[in-house]
Coordinates of C-alpha atoms and ligand atoms in Angstrom, one line a residue:
M1 CA 37.2 131.5 105.2
S2 CA 40.2 133.5 106.5
L3 CA 40.1 136.4 108.8
P4 CA 40.1 139.8 107.0
S5 CA 42.3 142.5 108.5
E6 CA 39.7 145.2 108.2
V7 CA 35.9 145.4 107.6
E8 CA 33.3 148.1 107.7
V9 CA 31.1 146.0 110.1
L10 CA 32.2 143.1 112.3
V11 CA 29.4 140.9 113.5
V12 CA 30.5 138.8 116.6
G13 CA 28.3 135.7 117.1
A14 CA 26.6 133.7 114.4
G15 CA 23.4 132.6 116.1
P16 CA 20.1 133.4 114.4
V17 CA 20.5 137.1 115.3
G18 CA 24.1 137.5 114.0
L19 CA 23.1 135.6 110.8
V20 CA 20.1 137.8 110.1
A21 CA 22.1 141.0 110.7
A22 CA 24.9 139.7 108.4
I23 CA 22.5 138.9 105.6
T24 CA 20.8 142.3 106.0
L25 CA 24.2 144.2 105.9
K26 CA 25.4 142.0 103.0
K27 CA 22.2 142.9 101.1
F28 CA 23.2 146.5 101.3
G29 CA 26.6 145.7 99.8
L30 CA 28.5 146.5 102.9
N31 CA 31.9 145.0 103.6
I32 CA 31.3 142.8 106.6
A33 CA 32.6 139.7 108.4
V34 CA 30.8 137.5 110.9
V35 CA 32.9 135.6 113.4
D36 CA 32.0 132.9 115.9
R37 CA 34.2 130.9 118.3
D38 CA 32.2 127.7 117.8
I39 CA 29.3 126.7 115.6
S40 CA 29.8 122.9 116.0
N41 CA 27.6 122.4 119.0
R42 CA 24.4 124.1 117.7
N43 CA 22.2 121.1 117.9
G44 CA 20.5 121.9 121.2
S45 CA 17.1 123.0 120.1
K46 CA 16.1 126.3 121.8
A47 CA 13.4 128.3 120.1
T48 CA 10.7 126.6 118.1
V49 CA 8.3 129.3 116.8
L50 CA 8.5 132.2 114.4
H51 CA 5.8 134.8 115.0
I52 CA 4.1 137.1 112.6
R53 CA 6.3 140.2 113.0
T54 CA 9.4 138.0 112.6
L55 CA 8.0 136.5 109.4
E56 CA 7.5 140.0 108.1
A57 CA 11.0 140.9 109.1
L58 CA 12.4 137.8 107.3
E59 CA 10.5 138.8 104.2
T60 CA 12.8 141.8 103.9
I61 CA 15.8 139.4 103.4
G62 CA 13.9 137.0 101.2
M63 CA 13.7 134.3 103.8
V64 CA 10.1 133.9 104.7
N65 CA 8.9 131.3 102.1
I66 CA 11.7 128.9 102.9
M67 CA 11.0 129.1 106.6
V68 CA 7.3 128.4 106.0
E69 CA 8.3 125.5 103.6
H70 CA 10.6 123.9 106.3
G71 CA 8.3 124.5 109.2
V72 CA 4.8 123.7 110.2
P73 CA 2.5 126.8 109.9
T74 CA -0.1 127.0 112.6
N75 CA -3.1 129.2 113.2
G76 CA -2.5 129.5 116.8
I77 CA -1.7 128.1 120.3
R78 CA -4.1 126.2 122.5
F79 CA -4.1 126.6 126.2
T80 CA -5.8 123.8 128.2
G81 CA -6.5 123.1 131.8
G82 CA -6.1 119.3 132.2
S83 CA -7.5 118.1 128.9
N84 CA -10.2 120.9 128.6
K85 CA -9.7 123.8 126.3
L86 CA -9.2 127.1 128.1
F87 CA -8.2 129.6 125.4
D88 CA -6.9 129.7 121.8
V89 CA -4.5 132.3 120.7
D90 CA -5.8 132.6 117.1
F91 CA -3.5 134.3 114.7
S92 CA -6.0 134.0 111.8
L93 CA -7.9 136.9 113.5
L94 CA -5.1 139.1 112.2
N95 CA -5.6 138.4 108.6
E96 CA -6.5 142.0 107.7
Q97 CA -3.4 143.3 109.5
T98 CA -0.7 141.0 107.9
A99 CA 0.1 138.8 104.9
Y100 CA 1.1 136.1 107.4
P101 CA -1.7 135.4 109.8
F102 CA 0.0 132.4 111.3
A103 CA 3.0 131.3 113.2
V104 CA 5.6 128.8 112.0
M105 CA 6.8 126.0 114.2
I106 CA 10.4 125.4 113.2
P107 CA 13.4 124.4 115.4
Q108 CA 16.0 127.1 115.9
Q109 CA 18.8 124.9 114.5
Q110 CA 16.8 124.6 111.3
V111 CA 16.4 128.4 111.1
E112 CA 20.1 128.8 111.6
A113 CA 20.9 126.2 108.9
L114 CA 18.7 128.0 106.4
L115 CA 20.3 131.4 107.3
R116 CA 23.8 130.0 107.0
K117 CA 23.0 128.7 103.5
K118 CA 21.6 132.1 102.4
L119 CA 24.7 133.9 103.7
K120 CA 26.9 131.5 101.8
E121 CA 24.8 132.1 98.6
M122 CA 25.5 135.8 99.1
G123 CA 29.2 135.2 99.1
S124 CA 29.9 135.3 102.8
E125 CA 30.5 132.6 105.4
I126 CA 30.9 132.5 109.1
I127 CA 34.5 132.7 110.1
V128 CA 35.1 130.2 112.9
C129 CA 38.0 131.5 114.8
P130 CA 39.2 132.0 118.4
E131 CA 36.8 134.0 120.5
V132 CA 36.8 137.8 120.7
T133 CA 38.5 138.8 124.0
D134 CA 39.1 142.5 123.7
Y135 CA 38.6 145.7 121.7
F136 CA 39.4 149.4 122.0
Y137 CA 39.4 152.5 119.8
D138 CA 42.7 153.4 118.2
D139 CA 42.9 157.1 117.7
E140 CA 45.7 156.9 115.2
K141 CA 44.0 154.3 113.0
K142 CA 40.6 155.9 113.7
A143 CA 39.0 152.4 114.0
I144 CA 38.1 149.8 116.6
R145 CA 40.9 147.2 117.1
V146 CA 39.2 143.9 117.8
V147 CA 41.4 141.3 119.4
L148 CA 40.9 137.5 119.3
A149 CA 42.1 135.0 121.8
D150 CA 45.1 134.1 119.6
Q151 CA 46.0 137.8 119.5
S152 CA 45.0 138.2 115.8
V153 CA 43.3 141.6 115.1
I154 CA 40.4 142.8 112.9
W155 CA 39.8 146.6 112.5
T156 CA 36.3 147.9 112.1
Q157 CA 34.1 151.0 112.4
Y158 CA 31.0 149.2 113.6
L159 CA 31.2 146.3 116.1
L160 CA 28.0 144.4 116.4
G161 CA 27.6 142.2 119.4
T162 CA 25.3 139.3 118.7
D163 CA 27.2 137.0 121.0
G164 CA 24.4 135.8 123.3
G165 CA 23.4 136.4 126.9
R166 CA 26.9 136.3 128.3
S167 CA 28.1 138.8 125.6
T168 CA 31.8 139.7 125.8
I169 CA 31.1 142.7 123.6
R170 CA 28.5 144.0 126.1
K171 CA 30.8 143.3 129.1
L172 CA 33.8 145.0 127.6
A173 CA 31.7 148.1 126.9
N174 CA 30.7 148.1 130.6
I175 CA 27.0 148.1 129.7
P176 CA 25.0 147.0 132.7
F177 CA 22.7 144.0 132.1
Q178 CA 20.0 143.6 134.7
D179 CA 16.3 142.9 135.2
P180 CA 14.6 146.3 134.7
Q181 CA 11.9 145.5 137.3
T182 CA 14.0 144.0 140.1
G183 CA 17.4 145.5 139.3
I184 CA 19.0 142.0 139.8
A185 CA 22.1 141.6 137.6
Y186 CA 22.2 138.8 135.1
E187 CA 25.5 137.6 136.6
D188 CA 24.0 137.3 140.1
K189 CA 23.9 133.5 140.4
N190 CA 22.2 133.7 143.9
S191 CA 18.9 134.6 142.2
L192 CA 18.8 131.3 140.2
G193 CA 17.3 129.4 143.2
Q194 CA 14.4 131.8 143.1
T195 CA 13.5 131.3 139.5
I196 CA 11.4 128.9 137.6
H197 CA 13.2 126.1 135.9
F198 CA 12.2 124.3 132.7
A199 CA 13.2 121.0 131.3
L200 CA 13.2 121.0 127.5
A201 CA 13.5 118.1 125.2
D202 CA 12.9 117.1 121.6
V203 CA 11.3 113.7 121.7
S204 CA 9.2 111.3 119.6
F205 CA 6.3 109.5 121.2
E206 CA 4.9 106.0 120.8
E207 CA 1.7 106.1 118.8
P208 CA -0.9 107.3 119.2
L209 CA 0.4 110.9 119.5
L210 CA -2.2 112.4 121.8
F211 CA -1.2 116.0 121.2
A212 CA -2.3 117.9 118.1
R213 CA 0.1 117.8 115.2
D214 CA -0.7 121.2 113.8
Y215 CA -0.5 123.6 116.8
P216 CA 1.4 123.9 120.1
T217 CA -0.5 122.9 123.2
F218 CA 0.1 124.6 126.6
C219 CA -1.3 122.4 129.3
L220 CA -1.5 124.5 132.5
D221 CA -2.4 122.1 135.3
P222 CA 0.4 121.4 135.8
F223 CA 2.7 123.0 133.2
L224 CA 3.5 121.0 130.1
V225 CA 4.0 122.3 126.5
C226 CA 4.1 120.3 123.4
T227 CA 5.1 121.9 120.1
P228 CA 5.2 119.5 117.1
V229 CA 8.1 120.1 114.7
R230 CA 9.3 118.5 111.5
P231 CA 12.2 116.2 112.0
L232 CA 15.5 117.7 110.9
I233 CA 16.6 114.6 109.0
P234 CA 14.3 114.1 105.9
Q235 CA 14.6 110.3 106.2
Q236 CA 12.9 110.4 109.6
T237 CA 9.2 110.6 109.1
E238 CA 7.6 110.7 112.5
T239 CA 6.6 114.0 114.1
L240 CA 9.0 115.3 116.7
C241 CA 7.7 117.1 119.8
R242 CA 9.5 119.8 121.7
I243 CA 8.2 119.3 125.2
V244 CA 8.7 121.9 128.0
L245 CA 8.1 121.0 131.6
G246 CA 8.1 123.8 134.1
T247 CA 8.9 123.4 137.8
L248 CA 8.2 125.8 140.6
K249 CA 10.8 127.8 142.4
H250 CA 13.4 125.9 144.4
I251 CA 12.9 122.6 142.5
E252 CA 16.1 122.0 140.5
V253 CA 15.9 120.4 137.1
P254 CA 18.9 118.3 136.1
Q255 CA 21.2 120.0 133.5
S256 CA 20.6 117.3 130.9
P257 CA 17.3 115.7 131.9
S258 CA 17.3 111.9 131.2
K259 CA 14.6 109.9 129.4
E260 CA 13.6 108.5 132.8
Y261 CA 13.3 112.0 134.3
L262 CA 11.2 113.2 131.4
Q263 CA 8.9 110.2 131.4
A264 CA 8.4 110.4 135.2
E265 CA 7.5 114.1 134.8
L266 CA 5.2 113.4 131.9
D267 CA 3.4 110.8 133.9
R268 CA 2.9 113.3 136.7
R269 CA 1.5 115.8 134.3
N270 CA -0.2 113.7 131.6
P271 CA -3.6 115.4 130.9
F272 CA -4.9 112.5 128.8
K273 CA -6.5 109.3 129.9
E274 CA -4.0 107.2 128.0
R275 CA -0.3 107.2 128.9
L276 CA 2.1 109.3 126.8
V277 CA 5.1 107.2 126.2
I278 CA 8.4 108.7 125.0
K279 CA 9.9 106.6 122.3
E280 CA 13.2 108.4 121.7
V281 CA 14.9 111.5 123.2
F282 CA 16.9 113.6 120.7
I283 CA 18.0 116.6 122.7
T284 CA 17.5 117.8 126.2
S285 CA 18.3 121.0 128.0
R286 CA 17.5 123.0 131.1
Y287 CA 16.4 126.6 131.2
R288 CA 16.6 128.6 134.4
V289 CA 14.6 131.7 133.9
R290 CA 16.3 135.0 134.3
A291 CA 15.4 138.4 132.8
A292 CA 17.9 141.1 131.9
L293 CA 18.1 144.0 129.5
A294 CA 21.1 146.0 128.5
E295 CA 21.1 149.5 129.7
T296 CA 21.8 150.6 126.2
Y297 CA 22.1 148.9 122.8
W298 CA 24.6 151.4 121.4
K299 CA 27.8 152.9 122.7
K300 CA 30.2 155.2 120.9
I301 CA 33.8 154.6 121.4
G302 CA 36.0 157.2 119.7
N303 CA 34.4 157.6 116.3
G304 CA 33.5 153.9 116.3
H305 CA 30.3 152.3 117.3
V306 CA 29.5 149.2 119.5
L307 CA 25.9 147.9 119.0
L308 CA 24.0 145.0 120.6
A309 CA 21.2 142.8 119.3
G310 CA 19.5 139.6 120.3
D311 CA 20.3 137.8 123.6
A312 CA 23.4 140.1 124.0
A313 CA 20.8 142.9 124.6
H314 CA 18.0 141.0 126.3
V315 CA 17.2 137.6 127.9
H316 CA 13.9 136.4 129.5
S317 CA 11.7 133.4 130.0
P318 CA 11.0 131.2 127.0
V319 CA 7.2 131.2 127.7
G320 CA 5.6 133.0 124.8
G321 CA 8.5 132.1 122.5
Q322 CA 9.6 135.7 122.2
G323 CA 13.4 135.5 122.5
M324 CA 14.6 134.6 119.1
N325 CA 11.8 136.5 117.5
L326 CA 12.7 139.8 119.3
G327 CA 16.3 139.2 118.4
I328 CA 15.6 138.6 114.6
C329 CA 13.7 141.9 114.5
D330 CA 16.6 143.7 116.3
A331 CA 18.9 142.2 113.6
I332 CA 16.9 143.6 110.7
E333 CA 16.6 147.0 112.4
V334 CA 20.3 147.3 113.4
G335 CA 21.3 146.4 109.8
H336 CA 19.1 149.2 108.5
A337 CA 20.4 151.7 111.1
I338 CA 24.1 150.9 110.3
R339 CA 23.4 151.2 106.5
D340 CA 21.7 154.6 107.1
H341 CA 24.5 155.8 109.3
I342 CA 27.1 154.8 106.8
E343 CA 25.2 156.4 103.9
A344 CA 24.6 159.6 105.9
K345 CA 28.3 159.7 106.8
R346 CA 29.3 159.3 103.1
T347 CA 27.1 162.2 102.0
L348 CA 28.8 164.6 104.5
S349 CA 31.5 166.3 102.4
N350 CA 34.1 166.4 105.2
G351 CA 33.4 162.9 106.4
S352 CA 33.1 164.1 110.0
E353 CA 30.8 162.5 112.5
G354 CA 28.3 164.4 114.6
S355 CA 25.5 164.1 117.0
D356 CA 22.9 164.5 114.2
L357 CA 24.3 161.4 112.6
D358 CA 24.5 159.5 115.8
R359 CA 20.8 159.9 116.3
I360 CA 20.3 157.2 113.7
L361 CA 22.1 154.6 115.9
Q362 CA 20.6 156.1 119.1
G363 CA 17.2 155.8 117.4
Y364 CA 17.8 152.1 116.9
A365 CA 19.0 151.6 120.4
E366 CA 16.1 153.5 122.1
E367 CA 13.3 152.0 119.9
R368 CA 14.5 148.4 120.3
R369 CA 15.2 148.8 124.0
N370 CA 11.7 150.2 124.6
I371 CA 10.3 147.1 122.8
G372 CA 12.6 144.9 124.9
V373 CA 11.1 146.4 128.1
K374 CA 7.6 145.5 126.8
V375 CA 8.6 142.0 125.8
L376 CA 10.3 141.2 129.1
A377 CA 7.2 142.3 130.9
L378 CA 5.0 140.2 128.7
A379 CA 7.2 137.1 129.1
K380 CA 7.1 137.6 132.9
R381 CA 3.4 137.9 132.9
L382 CA 2.9 134.8 130.8
T383 CA 5.4 132.8 133.0
R384 CA 3.6 133.8 136.1
M385 CA 0.3 132.9 134.6
V386 CA 1.3 129.5 133.3
T387 CA 2.8 128.5 136.7
W388 CA -0.2 129.4 138.8
N389 CA -1.2 125.8 139.2
Y390 CA -2.3 125.7 142.8
G391 CA -5.1 127.2 144.9
W392 CA -7.4 130.1 144.1
R393 CA -5.1 131.7 141.5
R394 CA -5.4 128.6 139.3
V395 CA -9.2 128.7 139.6
V396 CA -9.4 132.4 138.8
R397 CA -6.9 132.1 135.9
N398 CA -8.9 129.3 134.3
V399 CA -12.2 131.1 134.6
V400 CA -10.7 134.3 133.2
M401 CA -9.2 132.4 130.3
R402 CA -12.4 130.6 129.5
V403 CA -14.5 133.7 129.6
A404 CA -11.9 135.7 127.5
G405 CA -12.4 133.2 124.7
F406 CA -16.0 134.5 124.2
F407 CA -14.8 138.1 123.4
P408 CA -13.4 138.4 119.9
S409 CA -11.8 141.7 120.5
L410 CA -9.9 140.4 123.5
K411 CA -8.8 137.3 121.6
K412 CA -7.6 139.6 118.8
A413 CA -5.7 141.7 121.3
V414 CA -3.9 138.7 122.8
A415 CA -3.0 137.4 119.3
W416 CA -1.7 140.9 118.4
R417 CA 0.5 141.0 121.4
V418 CA 1.9 137.5 121.2
S419 CA 2.5 137.7 117.4
G420 CA 4.9 140.7 117.8
L421 CA 2.6 143.0 115.9
G422 CA 2.0 144.9 119.1
N423 CA 5.7 145.9 119.1
G424 CA 5.1 148.5 116.5
V425 CA 6.1 148.5 112.8
L426 CA 9.6 147.9 111.7
R427 CA 11.7 150.7 110.2
T428 CA 11.5 148.9 106.8
Q429 CA 7.8 148.9 107.0
R430 CA 7.7 152.7 107.5
T431 CA 9.6 153.6 104.3
Ligands
FAD501 C1 17.3 126.1 126.5 C2 16.8 127.3 125.8 C3 15.5 127.3 125.3 C4 15.0 128.4 124.6 N1 13.7 128.3 124.2 C5 13.2 129.4 123.5 C6 11.9 129.4 122.9 O1 11.2 128.4 123.1 N2 11.5 130.4 122.2 C7 12.3 131.5 121.9 O2 12.0 132.5 121.2 N3 13.6 131.6 122.4 C8 14.0 130.5 123.2 N4 15.3 130.6 123.7 C9 16.1 131.8 123.4 C10 16.7 131.7 122.1 O3 17.4 130.5 121.9 C11 17.6 132.9 122.0 O4 16.8 134.1 122.1 C12 18.4 133.0 120.7 O5 19.3 131.9 120.6 C13 19.2 134.2 120.6 O6 20.0 134.2 119.5 P1 21.4 135.1 119.4 O7 21.8 134.9 118.0 O8 21.2 136.4 120.0 O9 22.4 134.4 120.4 P2 23.0 132.9 120.5 O10 22.1 132.0 119.8 O11 23.3 132.6 121.9 O12 24.3 133.0 119.6 C14 25.5 133.6 120.1 C15 26.7 133.2 119.3 O13 27.8 134.0 119.7 C16 29.0 133.1 119.8 N5 29.9 133.8 120.8 C17 29.7 134.1 122.1 N6 30.7 134.8 122.6 C18 31.6 134.9 121.6 C19 32.9 135.5 121.5 N7 33.5 136.2 122.5 N8 33.6 135.5 120.3 C20 33.0 134.9 119.2 N9 31.8 134.3 119.3 C21 31.1 134.3 120.4 C22 28.4 131.8 120.3 O14 29.3 130.7 120.0 C23 27.1 131.7 119.6 O15 27.2 131.0 118.4 C24 15.8 129.5 124.4 C25 17.1 129.5 124.9 C26 17.6 128.4 125.5 C27 19.1 128.4 126.0

């Protein structure tokens, strides 16, 4: 697809968040383009779970059934200490609150592939082009001039940055990106040695597979997660497992953990009597936990608008599987906010802009940022909790978790929070 010279909305970044935003905007019949500098290397599996609020969000763009079909629905997540059950997060307890009282285990690259297909069916495709390097508001043209690395230009009124944690769109808008609790900036590499590191890998195991095939298991002593997912290639029949191994501060994880590294770490952590043997490693990665939130998700430049969604607006620990979920909900919400803003502008006879109108975009920015603050805090709490593997903290944590399991209202409250339902209803659910 070739680069248009002008669009109403330009989406920069075609990860899951940019794709969902593009589909939402396209559904409203808006003139959009979605650009990305590189979609060839999207194999590294990152997120693996879609939570309830995200499924509800995906329903608004007709994408929920297909995600369920390609994923593995699960009633919950099991936490264990060694091989003993500590606590079940049970989403089925929410069956009166939602049409989808379950989570879906599905690799992020599968989610993206399905979204790309949908966008294509709607008559749009990702434009793979040199990266966006600059933009500014042009008073004469009354539009944002977006410049790519090869100096080609696209004009737009709404520039949506869904370009990930290192977002160029956010940086060029001079929007600070830091941990709201500590004030540490995302770019501050010195803090990395102080954080928790995770080794992640998609692997198959020699039989018997000792983990459950129908729900994720979080072993806490020491930290090891296994989320079973369907293989991406239909010919491959064996269950794949996304394993996550957490290490404490100051212990470096290699950038691409090898099979030997993963097997040795598994052997150290194996909660079962039998040995877990990795058969094949498909993808590996490392995640060094940092938390950061954009100071604002919306900035007006001239009469144009710069908006942020997804990792461009927030990054945090993967524990709890909230990152992609939060981003997809942002994407639906920003799509609605932009549509509402455009419609309100059109109904103004003189076509002028004003602060009343801007409240629509400001509303998006404030609501979603407030939710971002809550989710960052939740991810931090969960990360702390799962890495208390030594001394009295471990003992207290395990007792509290065991006891909590006897209180249905407490169990429901945890499911409510983890599922994203605790983040409040979406704009679409209000109208
Ligand atoms: C190793 C790892 C493990 C993770 N595990 C989990 C998990 O278990 N659960 C969970 O929920 N989340 C997890 N996450 C987080 C999750 O992957 C992200 O929240 C999600 O990818 C965010 O999607 P996004 O669309 O906002 O950004 P991204 O997926 O980062 O996509 C951004 C896109 O923008 C493009 N781009 C960037 N800059 C430019 C530019 N200047 N011009 C043009 N294009 C540009 C990039 O090429 C990219 O395609 C994990 C992340 C990592 C790295």
